[in-house]
């Protein structure tokens, strides 16, 4: 058993993993040859893939700044992926102090790297930041909500920003993703927010990109805008609603080929 609570043999390096493919496309270094090969296959199938993941990351940063600016001080980030500077808590700190973030992912490598954010006392060393890290699967939302690692950081009697960035498309319809989101939503108090991004094939045939993920540890399930909007049931979408990620409240000119980017994003508030 390793220091982070898992055995080395639990880390599958024979198949590409979505978090490590994402890291490769972002220009990171926490991936393996199988992930690089899958990343290149993805770019061949969807030439906008690199700008797409970067645009998605930029959307998540803008969305985090928005919800923290609205007064939320707690973030539950499920499917966090490998740490990418600036991290979610670093982005939140740009707006306000006293931030609390619970990071959740089902990949032991992500868990290990996220653990490296913490010092021996369980903090980041940054004043005002409290972080929890949990190795868990989105398919069991109740286990996430009840986990001590989450409960030690998140007070569900206060508003929470639920962050589901580029993760729901790795759930098949058989996993009942709408029910999963509803379970998470029902645990949130009014004033909480949902930040969500999701891959789509609305703008081009991306069956080739989906085929790359069928060889990975998780398949990608492309959904339409209408299907993605259903994840926001029980929330009130804020302007501009569900939009391609480069066009959700941009703070810089959208990158070239933005109209081809197959990611939708949206932010919504739970009012009751």
PDB file of N, CA and C in Angstrom, residues 4-24 30-32 34-35 77-83 103-116 133-139 144 167 170 216-218:
ATOM      1  N   UNK A   4      -0.512   7.126  -0.355  1.00  0.00           N
ATOM      2  CA  UNK A   4      -1.776   7.759  -0.665  1.00  0.00           C
ATOM      3  C   UNK A   4      -2.947   6.791  -0.577  1.00  0.00           C
ATOM      4  N   UNK A   5      -2.741   5.612  -0.009  1.00  0.00           N
ATOM      5  CA  UNK A   5      -3.838   4.715   0.261  1.00  0.00           C
ATOM      6  C   UNK A   5      -4.218   3.791  -0.870  1.00  0.00           C
ATOM      7  N   UNK A   6      -3.350   3.566  -1.860  1.00  0.00           N
ATOM      8  CA  UNK A   6      -3.652   2.630  -2.929  1.00  0.00           C
ATOM      9  C   UNK A   6      -2.396   1.878  -3.301  1.00  0.00           C
ATOM     10  N   UNK A   7      -2.593   0.726  -3.936  1.00  0.00           N
ATOM     11  CA  UNK A   7      -1.467  -0.109  -4.349  1.00  0.00           C
ATOM     12  C   UNK A   7      -1.001   0.310  -5.736  1.00  0.00           C
ATOM     13  N   UNK A   8       0.292   0.144  -5.991  1.00  0.00           N
ATOM     14  CA  UNK A   8       0.850   0.537  -7.290  1.00  0.00           C
ATOM     15  C   UNK A   8       0.154  -0.190  -8.435  1.00  0.00           C
ATOM     16  N   UNK A   9      -0.252  -1.460  -8.187  1.00  0.00           N
ATOM     17  CA  UNK A   9      -0.876  -2.218  -9.265  1.00  0.00           C
ATOM     18  C   UNK A   9      -2.276  -1.691  -9.606  1.00  0.00           C
ATOM     19  N   UNK A  10      -2.822  -0.810  -8.769  1.00  0.00           N
ATOM     20  CA  UNK A  10      -4.118  -0.215  -9.081  1.00  0.00           C
ATOM     21  C   UNK A  10      -4.004   0.827 -10.187  1.00  0.00           C
ATOM     22  N   UNK A  11      -2.812   1.317 -10.469  1.00  0.00           N
ATOM     23  CA  UNK A  11      -2.613   2.326 -11.506  1.00  0.00           C
ATOM     24  C   UNK A  11      -2.407   1.615 -12.831  1.00  0.00           C
ATOM     25  N   UNK A  12      -3.378   1.727 -13.717  1.00  0.00           N
ATOM     26  CA  UNK A  12      -3.322   1.061 -15.013  1.00  0.00           C
ATOM     27  C   UNK A  12      -2.623   1.972 -16.013  1.00  0.00           C
ATOM     28  N   UNK A  13      -1.405   1.597 -16.387  1.00  0.00           N
ATOM     29  CA  UNK A  13      -0.658   2.384 -17.369  1.00  0.00           C
ATOM     30  C   UNK A  13      -0.677   1.721 -18.737  1.00  0.00           C
ATOM     31  N   UNK A  14      -1.502   0.661 -18.896  1.00  0.00           N
ATOM     32  CA  UNK A  14      -1.588  -0.016 -20.193  1.00  0.00           C
ATOM     33  C   UNK A  14      -2.657   0.608 -21.079  1.00  0.00           C
ATOM     34  N   UNK A  15      -3.569   1.354 -20.470  1.00  0.00           N
ATOM     35  CA  UNK A  15      -4.620   2.028 -21.219  1.00  0.00           C
ATOM     36  C   UNK A  15      -4.558   3.523 -20.958  1.00  0.00           C
ATOM     37  N   UNK A  16      -4.873   4.338 -21.956  1.00  0.00           N
ATOM     38  CA  UNK A  16      -4.922   5.782 -21.712  1.00  0.00           C
ATOM     39  C   UNK A  16      -6.039   6.111 -20.736  1.00  0.00           C
ATOM     40  N   UNK A  17      -5.820   7.150 -19.945  1.00  0.00           N
ATOM     41  CA  UNK A  17      -6.809   7.603 -18.979  1.00  0.00           C
ATOM     42  C   UNK A  17      -7.227   9.021 -19.349  1.00  0.00           C
ATOM     43  N   UNK A  18      -8.520   9.332 -19.290  1.00  0.00           N
ATOM     44  CA  UNK A  18      -8.976  10.672 -19.692  1.00  0.00           C
ATOM     45  C   UNK A  18      -8.238  11.815 -19.020  1.00  0.00           C
ATOM     46  N   UNK A  19      -7.968  11.702 -17.721  1.00  0.00           N
ATOM     47  CA  UNK A  19      -7.282  12.797 -17.019  1.00  0.00           C
ATOM     48  C   UNK A  19      -5.875  12.996 -17.548  1.00  0.00           C
ATOM     49  N   UNK A  20      -5.209  11.894 -17.903  1.00  0.00           N
ATOM     50  CA  UNK A  20      -3.832  12.013 -18.392  1.00  0.00           C
ATOM     51  C   UNK A  20      -3.807  12.470 -19.850  1.00  0.00           C
ATOM     52  N   UNK A  21      -4.808  12.063 -20.651  1.00  0.00           N
ATOM     53  CA  UNK A  21      -4.922  12.590 -22.017  1.00  0.00           C
ATOM     54  C   UNK A  21      -5.131  14.096 -21.965  1.00  0.00           C
ATOM     55  N   UNK A  22      -6.009  14.526 -21.084  1.00  0.00           N
ATOM     56  CA  UNK A  22      -6.303  15.950 -20.892  1.00  0.00           C
ATOM     57  C   UNK A  22      -5.034  16.697 -20.499  1.00  0.00           C
ATOM     58  N   UNK A  23      -4.268  16.112 -19.577  1.00  0.00           N
ATOM     59  CA  UNK A  23      -3.006  16.717 -19.144  1.00  0.00           C
ATOM     60  C   UNK A  23      -2.055  16.868 -20.325  1.00  0.00           C
ATOM     61  N   UNK A  24      -1.967  15.836 -21.158  1.00  0.00           N
ATOM     62  CA  UNK A  24      -1.086  15.902 -22.326  1.00  0.00           C
ATOM     63  C   UNK A  24      -1.512  17.018 -23.273  1.00  0.00           C
ATOM     64  N   UNK A  30       2.314  14.952 -16.661  1.00  0.00           N
ATOM     65  CA  UNK A  30       1.896  13.822 -15.832  1.00  0.00           C
ATOM     66  C   UNK A  30       1.077  12.830 -16.650  1.00  0.00           C
ATOM     67  N   UNK A  31       1.758  12.154 -17.581  1.00  0.00           N
ATOM     68  CA  UNK A  31       1.082  11.200 -18.440  1.00  0.00           C
ATOM     69  C   UNK A  31       2.098  10.171 -18.940  1.00  0.00           C
ATOM     70  N   UNK A  32       1.592   9.163 -19.640  1.00  0.00           N
ATOM     71  CA  UNK A  32       2.434   8.081 -20.151  1.00  0.00           C
ATOM     72  C   UNK A  32       2.362   8.038 -21.669  1.00  0.00           C
ATOM     73  N   UNK A  34       1.083   5.832 -23.594  1.00  0.00           N
ATOM     74  CA  UNK A  34      -0.247   5.484 -24.097  1.00  0.00           C
ATOM     75  C   UNK A  34      -1.168   6.700 -24.127  1.00  0.00           C
ATOM     76  N   UNK A  35      -0.970   7.607 -23.181  1.00  0.00           N
ATOM     77  CA  UNK A  35      -1.798   8.815 -23.137  1.00  0.00           C
ATOM     78  C   UNK A  35      -1.404   9.779 -24.251  1.00  0.00           C
ATOM     79  N   UNK A  77     -15.237  19.917  -6.157  1.00  0.00           N
ATOM     80  CA  UNK A  77     -14.748  19.685  -7.519  1.00  0.00           C
ATOM     81  C   UNK A  77     -14.654  18.178  -7.752  1.00  0.00           C
ATOM     82  N   UNK A  78     -15.620  17.632  -8.487  1.00  0.00           N
ATOM     83  CA  UNK A  78     -15.672  16.184  -8.733  1.00  0.00           C
ATOM     84  C   UNK A  78     -15.183  15.912 -10.149  1.00  0.00           C
ATOM     85  N   UNK A  79     -14.190  15.018 -10.252  1.00  0.00           N
ATOM     86  CA  UNK A  79     -13.539  14.779 -11.533  1.00  0.00           C
ATOM     87  C   UNK A  79     -12.498  15.839 -11.781  1.00  0.00           C
ATOM     88  N   UNK A  80     -11.763  16.152 -10.730  1.00  0.00           N
ATOM     89  CA  UNK A  80     -10.844  17.285 -10.764  1.00  0.00           C
ATOM     90  C   UNK A  80      -9.748  17.157 -11.815  1.00  0.00           C
ATOM     91  N   UNK A  81      -9.312  15.928 -12.122  1.00  0.00           N
ATOM     92  CA  UNK A  81      -8.203  15.758 -13.057  1.00  0.00           C
ATOM     93  C   UNK A  81      -6.872  16.113 -12.424  1.00  0.00           C
ATOM     94  N   UNK A  82      -5.832  16.010 -13.196  1.00  0.00           N
ATOM     95  CA  UNK A  82      -4.497  16.314 -12.690  1.00  0.00           C
ATOM     96  C   UNK A  82      -4.351  17.808 -12.438  1.00  0.00           C
ATOM     97  N   UNK A  83      -3.660  18.182 -11.358  1.00  0.00           N
ATOM     98  CA  UNK A  83      -3.511  19.606 -11.040  1.00  0.00           C
ATOM     99  C   UNK A  83      -2.882  20.378 -12.196  1.00  0.00           C
ATOM    100  N   UNK A 103     -11.471  18.232  -3.419  1.00  0.00           N
ATOM    101  CA  UNK A 103     -11.160  17.659  -4.730  1.00  0.00           C
ATOM    102  C   UNK A 103     -11.487  16.165  -4.719  1.00  0.00           C
ATOM    103  N   UNK A 104     -12.189  15.697  -5.767  1.00  0.00           N
ATOM    104  CA  UNK A 104     -12.589  14.295  -5.854  1.00  0.00           C
ATOM    105  C   UNK A 104     -12.245  13.772  -7.245  1.00  0.00           C
ATOM    106  N   UNK A 105     -11.590  12.601  -7.295  1.00  0.00           N
ATOM    107  CA  UNK A 105     -11.326  11.959  -8.579  1.00  0.00           C
ATOM    108  C   UNK A 105     -11.204  10.458  -8.343  1.00  0.00           C
ATOM    109  N   UNK A 106     -11.409   9.679  -9.411  1.00  0.00           N
ATOM    110  CA  UNK A 106     -11.342   8.222  -9.268  1.00  0.00           C
ATOM    111  C   UNK A 106     -10.031   7.628  -9.761  1.00  0.00           C
ATOM    112  N   UNK A 107      -9.086   8.476 -10.160  1.00  0.00           N
ATOM    113  CA  UNK A 107      -7.797   7.982 -10.644  1.00  0.00           C
ATOM    114  C   UNK A 107      -6.754   8.093  -9.537  1.00  0.00           C
ATOM    115  N   UNK A 108      -6.146   6.977  -9.122  1.00  0.00           N
ATOM    116  CA  UNK A 108      -5.141   7.042  -8.058  1.00  0.00           C
ATOM    117  C   UNK A 108      -3.991   7.991  -8.350  1.00  0.00           C
ATOM    118  N   UNK A 109      -3.622   8.140  -9.622  1.00  0.00           N
ATOM    119  CA  UNK A 109      -2.526   9.056  -9.956  1.00  0.00           C
ATOM    120  C   UNK A 109      -2.959  10.498  -9.699  1.00  0.00           C
ATOM    121  N   UNK A 110      -4.187  10.821 -10.059  1.00  0.00           N
ATOM    122  CA  UNK A 110      -4.707  12.156  -9.763  1.00  0.00           C
ATOM    123  C   UNK A 110      -4.726  12.373  -8.256  1.00  0.00           C
ATOM    124  N   UNK A 111      -5.167  11.363  -7.531  1.00  0.00           N
ATOM    125  CA  UNK A 111      -5.228  11.453  -6.070  1.00  0.00           C
ATOM    126  C   UNK A 111      -3.852  11.722  -5.488  1.00  0.00           C
ATOM    127  N   UNK A 112      -2.846  11.023  -6.010  1.00  0.00           N
ATOM    128  CA  UNK A 112      -1.488  11.207  -5.505  1.00  0.00           C
ATOM    129  C   UNK A 112      -0.980  12.622  -5.776  1.00  0.00           C
ATOM    130  N   UNK A 113      -1.190  13.106  -7.003  1.00  0.00           N
ATOM    131  CA  UNK A 113      -0.713  14.443  -7.341  1.00  0.00           C
ATOM    132  C   UNK A 113      -1.473  15.516  -6.571  1.00  0.00           C
ATOM    133  N   UNK A 114      -2.778  15.306  -6.384  1.00  0.00           N
ATOM    134  CA  UNK A 114      -3.541  16.261  -5.591  1.00  0.00           C
ATOM    135  C   UNK A 114      -3.040  16.282  -4.160  1.00  0.00           C
ATOM    136  N   UNK A 115      -2.669  15.100  -3.634  1.00  0.00           N
ATOM    137  CA  UNK A 115      -2.133  15.035  -2.284  1.00  0.00           C
ATOM    138  C   UNK A 115      -0.851  15.814  -2.127  1.00  0.00           C
ATOM    139  N   UNK A 116      -0.109  15.950  -3.213  1.00  0.00           N
ATOM    140  CA  UNK A 116       1.140  16.705  -3.159  1.00  0.00           C
ATOM    141  C   UNK A 116       0.898  18.200  -2.933  1.00  0.00           C
ATOM    142  N   UNK A 133      -9.123  15.992  -0.056  1.00  0.00           N
ATOM    143  CA  UNK A 133      -8.883  15.199  -1.263  1.00  0.00           C
ATOM    144  C   UNK A 133      -9.466  13.808  -1.051  1.00  0.00           C
ATOM    145  N   UNK A 134     -10.259  13.362  -2.016  1.00  0.00           N
ATOM    146  CA  UNK A 134     -10.959  12.080  -1.894  1.00  0.00           C
ATOM    147  C   UNK A 134     -10.801  11.270  -3.168  1.00  0.00           C
ATOM    148  N   UNK A 135     -10.432  10.014  -3.023  1.00  0.00           N
ATOM    149  CA  UNK A 135     -10.409   9.060  -4.140  1.00  0.00           C
ATOM    150  C   UNK A 135     -11.769   8.380  -4.171  1.00  0.00           C
ATOM    151  N   UNK A 136     -12.593   8.726  -5.145  1.00  0.00           N
ATOM    152  CA  UNK A 136     -13.953   8.201  -5.208  1.00  0.00           C
ATOM    153  C   UNK A 136     -14.490   8.348  -6.629  1.00  0.00           C
ATOM    154  N   UNK A 137     -15.619   7.681  -6.886  1.00  0.00           N
ATOM    155  CA  UNK A 137     -16.202   7.648  -8.222  1.00  0.00           C
ATOM    156  C   UNK A 137     -17.515   8.411  -8.241  1.00  0.00           C
ATOM    157  N   UNK A 138     -17.696   9.249  -9.249  1.00  0.00           N
ATOM    158  CA  UNK A 138     -18.907  10.035  -9.412  1.00  0.00           C
ATOM    159  C   UNK A 138     -20.151   9.150  -9.477  1.00  0.00           C
ATOM    160  N   UNK A 139     -19.994   7.905  -9.907  1.00  0.00           N
ATOM    161  CA  UNK A 139     -21.150   7.009 -10.013  1.00  0.00           C
ATOM    162  C   UNK A 139     -21.779   6.692  -8.660  1.00  0.00           C
ATOM    163  N   UNK A 144     -19.664  10.113  -1.983  1.00  0.00           N
ATOM    164  CA  UNK A 144     -18.892  11.357  -2.016  1.00  0.00           C
ATOM    165  C   UNK A 144     -19.433  12.341  -0.984  1.00  0.00           C
ATOM    166  N   UNK A 167     -16.540  15.966 -17.035  1.00  0.00           N
ATOM    167  CA  UNK A 167     -16.556  14.644 -16.407  1.00  0.00           C
ATOM    168  C   UNK A 167     -17.822  13.865 -16.734  1.00  0.00           C
ATOM    169  N   UNK A 170     -18.123  11.173 -19.438  1.00  0.00           N
ATOM    170  CA  UNK A 170     -17.545   9.847 -19.238  1.00  0.00           C
ATOM    171  C   UNK A 170     -18.517   8.905 -18.520  1.00  0.00           C
ATOM    172  N   UNK A 216      -9.775   3.672 -24.066  1.00  0.00           N
ATOM    173  CA  UNK A 216      -9.236   4.198 -22.813  1.00  0.00           C
ATOM    174  C   UNK A 216      -9.968   3.569 -21.630  1.00  0.00           C
ATOM    175  N   UNK A 217      -9.666   4.056 -20.432  1.00  0.00           N
ATOM    176  CA  UNK A 217     -10.294   3.502 -19.238  1.00  0.00           C
ATOM    177  C   UNK A 217     -11.726   3.987 -19.065  1.00  0.00           C
ATOM    178  N   UNK A 218     -12.143   4.990 -19.845  1.00  0.00           N
ATOM    179  CA  UNK A 218     -13.521   5.474 -19.802  1.00  0.00           C
ATOM    180  C   UNK A 218     -13.913   5.956 -21.183  1.00  0.00           C
TER     181      UNK A 218
END
